[in-house]
Tab-separated table of C-alpha atoms in Angstrom:
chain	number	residue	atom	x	y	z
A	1	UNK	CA	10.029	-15.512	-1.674
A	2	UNK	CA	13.044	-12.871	-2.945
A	3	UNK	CA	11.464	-9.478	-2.268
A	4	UNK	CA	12.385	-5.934	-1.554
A	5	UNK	CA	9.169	-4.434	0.770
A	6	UNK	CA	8.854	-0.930	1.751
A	7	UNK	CA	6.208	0.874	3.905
A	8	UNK	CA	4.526	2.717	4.061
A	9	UNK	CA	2.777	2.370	0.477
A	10	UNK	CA	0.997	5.532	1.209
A	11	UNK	CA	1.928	8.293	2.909
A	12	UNK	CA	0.387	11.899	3.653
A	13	UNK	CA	2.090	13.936	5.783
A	14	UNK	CA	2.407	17.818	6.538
A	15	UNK	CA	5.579	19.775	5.406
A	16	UNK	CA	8.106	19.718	8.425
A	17	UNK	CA	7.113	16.560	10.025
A	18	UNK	CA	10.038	14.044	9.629
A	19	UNK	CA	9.359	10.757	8.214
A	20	UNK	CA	11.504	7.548	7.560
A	21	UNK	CA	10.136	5.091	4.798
A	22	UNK	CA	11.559	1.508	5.262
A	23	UNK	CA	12.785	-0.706	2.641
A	24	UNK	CA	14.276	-4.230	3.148
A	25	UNK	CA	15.856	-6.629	0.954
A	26	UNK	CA	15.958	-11.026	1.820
A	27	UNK	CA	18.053	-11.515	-1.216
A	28	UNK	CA	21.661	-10.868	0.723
A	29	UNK	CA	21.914	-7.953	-1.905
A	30	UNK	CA	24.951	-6.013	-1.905
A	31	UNK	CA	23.919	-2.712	-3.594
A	32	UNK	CA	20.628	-1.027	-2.515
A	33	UNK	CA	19.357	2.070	-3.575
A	34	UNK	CA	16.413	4.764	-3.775
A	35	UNK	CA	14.745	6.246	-6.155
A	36	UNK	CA	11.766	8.705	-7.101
A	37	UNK	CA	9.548	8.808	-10.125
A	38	UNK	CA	7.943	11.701	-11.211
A	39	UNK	CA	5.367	12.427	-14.569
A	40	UNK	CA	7.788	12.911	-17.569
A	41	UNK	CA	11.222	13.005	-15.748
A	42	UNK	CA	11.251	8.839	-14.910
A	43	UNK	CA	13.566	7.290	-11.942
A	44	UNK	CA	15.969	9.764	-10.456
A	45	UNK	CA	18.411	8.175	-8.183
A	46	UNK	CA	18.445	10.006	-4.433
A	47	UNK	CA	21.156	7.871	-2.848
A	48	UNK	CA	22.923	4.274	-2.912
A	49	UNK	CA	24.647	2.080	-0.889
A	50	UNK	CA	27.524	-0.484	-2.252
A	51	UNK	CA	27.690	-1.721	0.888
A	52	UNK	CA	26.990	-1.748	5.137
A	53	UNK	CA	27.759	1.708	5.886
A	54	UNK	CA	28.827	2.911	2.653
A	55	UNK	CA	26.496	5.428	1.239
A	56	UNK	CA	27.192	8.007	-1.530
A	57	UNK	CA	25.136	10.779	-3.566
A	58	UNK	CA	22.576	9.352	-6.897
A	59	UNK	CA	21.506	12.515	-9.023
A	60	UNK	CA	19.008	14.323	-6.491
A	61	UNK	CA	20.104	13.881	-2.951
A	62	UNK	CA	18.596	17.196	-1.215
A	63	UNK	CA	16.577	17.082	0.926
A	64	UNK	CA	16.914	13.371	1.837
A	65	UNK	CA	19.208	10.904	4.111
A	66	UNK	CA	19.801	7.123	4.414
A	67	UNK	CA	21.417	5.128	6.416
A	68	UNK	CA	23.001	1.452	6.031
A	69	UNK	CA	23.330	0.057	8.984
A	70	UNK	CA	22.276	-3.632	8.423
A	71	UNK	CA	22.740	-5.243	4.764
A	72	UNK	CA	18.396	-5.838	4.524
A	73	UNK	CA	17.936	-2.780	5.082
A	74	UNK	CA	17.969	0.710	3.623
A	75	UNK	CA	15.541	2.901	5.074
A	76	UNK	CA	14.951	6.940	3.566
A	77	UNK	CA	14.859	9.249	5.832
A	78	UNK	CA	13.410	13.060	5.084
A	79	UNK	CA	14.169	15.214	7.878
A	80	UNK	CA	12.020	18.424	7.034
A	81	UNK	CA	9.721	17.286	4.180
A	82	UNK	CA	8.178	19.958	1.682
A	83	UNK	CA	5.464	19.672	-0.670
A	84	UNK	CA	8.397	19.349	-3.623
A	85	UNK	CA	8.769	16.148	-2.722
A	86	UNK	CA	5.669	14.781	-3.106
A	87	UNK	CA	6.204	11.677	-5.145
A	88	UNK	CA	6.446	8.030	-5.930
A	89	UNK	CA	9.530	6.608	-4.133
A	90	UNK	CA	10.935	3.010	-5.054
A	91	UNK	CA	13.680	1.142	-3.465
A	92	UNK	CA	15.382	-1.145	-5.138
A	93	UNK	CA	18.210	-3.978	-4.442
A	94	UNK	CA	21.058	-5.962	-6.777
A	95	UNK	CA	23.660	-8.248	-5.624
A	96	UNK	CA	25.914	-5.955	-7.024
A	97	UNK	CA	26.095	-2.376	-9.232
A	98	UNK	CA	25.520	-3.512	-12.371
A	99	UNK	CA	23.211	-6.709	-11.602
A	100	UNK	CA	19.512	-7.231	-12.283
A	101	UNK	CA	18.006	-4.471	-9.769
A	102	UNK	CA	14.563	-5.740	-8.148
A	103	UNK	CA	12.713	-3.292	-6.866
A	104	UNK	CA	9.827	-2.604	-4.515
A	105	UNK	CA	5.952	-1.768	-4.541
A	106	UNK	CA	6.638	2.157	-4.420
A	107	UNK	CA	5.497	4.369	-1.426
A	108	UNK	CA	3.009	7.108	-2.713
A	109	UNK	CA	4.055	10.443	-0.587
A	110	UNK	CA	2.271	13.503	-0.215
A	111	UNK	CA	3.191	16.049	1.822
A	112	UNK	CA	0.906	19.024	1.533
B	1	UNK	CA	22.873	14.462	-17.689
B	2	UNK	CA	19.787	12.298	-18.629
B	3	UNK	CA	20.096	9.994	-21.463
B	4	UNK	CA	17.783	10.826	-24.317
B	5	UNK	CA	15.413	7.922	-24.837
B	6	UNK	CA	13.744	8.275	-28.723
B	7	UNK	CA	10.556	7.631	-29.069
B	8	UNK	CA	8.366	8.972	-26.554
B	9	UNK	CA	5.971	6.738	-27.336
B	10	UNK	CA	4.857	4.142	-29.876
B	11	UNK	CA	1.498	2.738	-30.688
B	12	UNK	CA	2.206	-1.076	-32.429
B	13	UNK	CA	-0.173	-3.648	-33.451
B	14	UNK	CA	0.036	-7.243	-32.363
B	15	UNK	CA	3.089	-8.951	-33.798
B	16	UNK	CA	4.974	-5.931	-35.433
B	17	UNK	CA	8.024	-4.604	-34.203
B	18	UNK	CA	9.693	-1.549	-32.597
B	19	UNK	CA	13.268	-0.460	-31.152
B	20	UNK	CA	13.640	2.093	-28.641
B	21	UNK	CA	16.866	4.290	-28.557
B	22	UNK	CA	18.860	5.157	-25.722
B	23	UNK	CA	21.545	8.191	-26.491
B	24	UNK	CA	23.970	9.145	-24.089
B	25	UNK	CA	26.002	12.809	-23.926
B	26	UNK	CA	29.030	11.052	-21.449
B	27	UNK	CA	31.374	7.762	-22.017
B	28	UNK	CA	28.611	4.849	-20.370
B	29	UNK	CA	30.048	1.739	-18.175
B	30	UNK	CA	26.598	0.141	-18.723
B	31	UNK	CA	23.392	0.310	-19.888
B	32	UNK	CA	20.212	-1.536	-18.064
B	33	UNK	CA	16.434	-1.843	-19.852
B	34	UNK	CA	13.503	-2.020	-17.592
B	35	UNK	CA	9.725	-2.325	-18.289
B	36	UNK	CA	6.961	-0.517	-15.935
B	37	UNK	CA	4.255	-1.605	-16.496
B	38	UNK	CA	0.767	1.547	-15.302
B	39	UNK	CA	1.018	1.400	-11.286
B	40	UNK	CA	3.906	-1.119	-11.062
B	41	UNK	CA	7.429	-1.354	-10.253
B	42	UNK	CA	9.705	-1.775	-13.087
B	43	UNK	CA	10.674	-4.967	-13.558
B	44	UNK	CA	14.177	-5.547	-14.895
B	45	UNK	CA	14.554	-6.844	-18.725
B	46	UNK	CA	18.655	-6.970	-19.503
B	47	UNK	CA	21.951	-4.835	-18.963
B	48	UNK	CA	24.665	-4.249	-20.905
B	49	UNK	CA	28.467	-4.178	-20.164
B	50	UNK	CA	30.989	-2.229	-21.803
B	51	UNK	CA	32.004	-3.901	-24.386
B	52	UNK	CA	29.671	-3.278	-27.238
B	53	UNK	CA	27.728	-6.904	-26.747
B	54	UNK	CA	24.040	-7.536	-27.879
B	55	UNK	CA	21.789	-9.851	-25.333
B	56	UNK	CA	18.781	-11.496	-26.549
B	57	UNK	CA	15.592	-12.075	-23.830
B	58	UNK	CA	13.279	-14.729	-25.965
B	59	UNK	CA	11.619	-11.667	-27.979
B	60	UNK	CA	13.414	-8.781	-26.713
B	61	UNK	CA	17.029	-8.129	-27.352
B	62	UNK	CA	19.383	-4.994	-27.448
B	63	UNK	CA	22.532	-4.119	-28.370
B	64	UNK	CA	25.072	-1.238	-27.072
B	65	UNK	CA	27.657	0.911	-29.083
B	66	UNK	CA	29.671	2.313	-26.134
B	67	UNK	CA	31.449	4.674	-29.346
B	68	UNK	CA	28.534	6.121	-29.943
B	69	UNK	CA	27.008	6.165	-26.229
B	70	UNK	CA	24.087	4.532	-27.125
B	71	UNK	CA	21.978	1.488	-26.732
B	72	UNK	CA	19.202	-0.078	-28.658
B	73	UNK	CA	16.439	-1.912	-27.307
B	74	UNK	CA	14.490	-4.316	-29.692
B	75	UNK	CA	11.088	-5.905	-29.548
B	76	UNK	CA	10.114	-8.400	-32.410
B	77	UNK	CA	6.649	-9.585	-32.918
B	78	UNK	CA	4.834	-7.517	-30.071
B	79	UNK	CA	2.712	-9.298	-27.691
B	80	UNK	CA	-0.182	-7.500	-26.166
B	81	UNK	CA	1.687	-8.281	-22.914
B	82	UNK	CA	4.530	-6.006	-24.023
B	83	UNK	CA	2.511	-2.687	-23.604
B	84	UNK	CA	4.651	-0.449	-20.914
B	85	UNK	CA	6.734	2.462	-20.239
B	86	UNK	CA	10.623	1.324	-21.340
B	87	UNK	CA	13.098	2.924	-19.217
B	88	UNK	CA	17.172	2.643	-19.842
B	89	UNK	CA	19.487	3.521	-16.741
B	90	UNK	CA	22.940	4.451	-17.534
B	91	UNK	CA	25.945	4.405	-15.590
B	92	UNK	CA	28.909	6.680	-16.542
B	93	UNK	CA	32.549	5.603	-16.759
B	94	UNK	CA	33.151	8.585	-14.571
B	95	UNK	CA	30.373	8.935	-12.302
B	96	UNK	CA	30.906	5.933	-9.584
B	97	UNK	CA	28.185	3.397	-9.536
B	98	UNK	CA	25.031	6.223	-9.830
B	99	UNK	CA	22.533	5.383	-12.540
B	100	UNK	CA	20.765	7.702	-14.420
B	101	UNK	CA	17.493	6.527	-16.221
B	102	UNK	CA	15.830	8.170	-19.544
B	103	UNK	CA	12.716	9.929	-19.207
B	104	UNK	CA	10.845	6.676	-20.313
B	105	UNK	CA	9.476	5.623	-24.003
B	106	UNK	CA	5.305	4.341	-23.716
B	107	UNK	CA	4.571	1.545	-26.159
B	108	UNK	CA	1.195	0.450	-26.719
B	109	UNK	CA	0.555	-2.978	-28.448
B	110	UNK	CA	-3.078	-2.941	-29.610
B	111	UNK	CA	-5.004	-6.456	-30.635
């Protein structure tokens, strides 16, 4: 079955404690990339990826890194989390920019 | 930055219908539509090349006027199954491939 799947789907954590959240694609999808949703502001793009090892910048990278090392996966990386980025994340894949985007469950993070 | 996504939110009854507007301040490359529907992922509807072109999904269609930076999304004879948050992403001619969503428009369809 075509599916992007990230873990965790929940996640509370304390602020400084690094934590990655994993997101792979089976789809041999090109473009990957992550987003967060927050009440009122919808999807804000934190980074994409056109390709292996070719990241750039969405609208609200601080805070955040990725890394593409494989093409399945694109995992999100938050080095020093605070409690401003408590939030539901989604990852999604295309085949390309500007294809149908499928995305995944969402991971719920809290970081108090 | 954000494309301006008009309404908010819209409260229809079974089979009437409603368009959602999607209104750009920068020159757009594309536009995409996506439904969420409460504790979901969105789930992808249709997108929208430069070009000006309209796309039809059975009861859903939309249409984009890259002159006036904005895109229409339109939903004839609402299904129950249609209730949602509507989302557009936009991608800028100038801004590489990031996309930008609206803030989201709810529509409730009520029997």
């Amino acid at each position: 079955e075509a599916q992007v799947t990230q873990n965790p789907r929940y996640l509370i954590t304390v602020t400084g404690k690094k934590l990655t959240v994993t997101c792979s694609q089976n789809m041999n999808h090109e473009y990957m990339s992550w987003y967060r949703q927050d009440p009122g502001l919808g999807l804000r793009q934190i980074y994409y990826s056109m390709n292996v090892e070719v990241t750039d910048k969405g609208d609200v990278p601080e805070g955040y890194k990725v890394s593409r090392k494989e093409k399945r996966n694109f995992p999100l990386i938050l080095e020093s989390p605070s409690p401003n980025q408590t939030s539901l994340y989604f990852c999604a894949s295309s085949l390309f920019a500007n294809t149908e985007a499928f995305f995944g469950q969402g991971t719920r993070l809290t970081v108090v | 930055q954000q494309p301006v996504q008009s309404p908010q939110a819209v409260i229809l009854r079974e089979g009437e219908d409603a368009v959602i507007n999607c209104s750009s301040s920068k020159a757009l490359y594309s536009v995409h539509w996506y439904r969420q529907k409460h504790g979901e992922a969105p789930v992808f509807l249709m997108i929208l090349l430069k070009g000006g072109e309209q796309k039809g999904h059975e009861k859903i269609s939309a249409s984009f006027n890259e002159k006036k930076q904005q895109s229409s999304l339109y939903l004839t004879a609402s299904q129950l199954s249609y209730s949602g948050t509507y989302f557009c992403g936009t991608e800028v001619e100038t801004g590489g491939f990031k996309t930008i969503f609206g803030a989201g428009t709810r529509l409730f369809v009520k029997a």
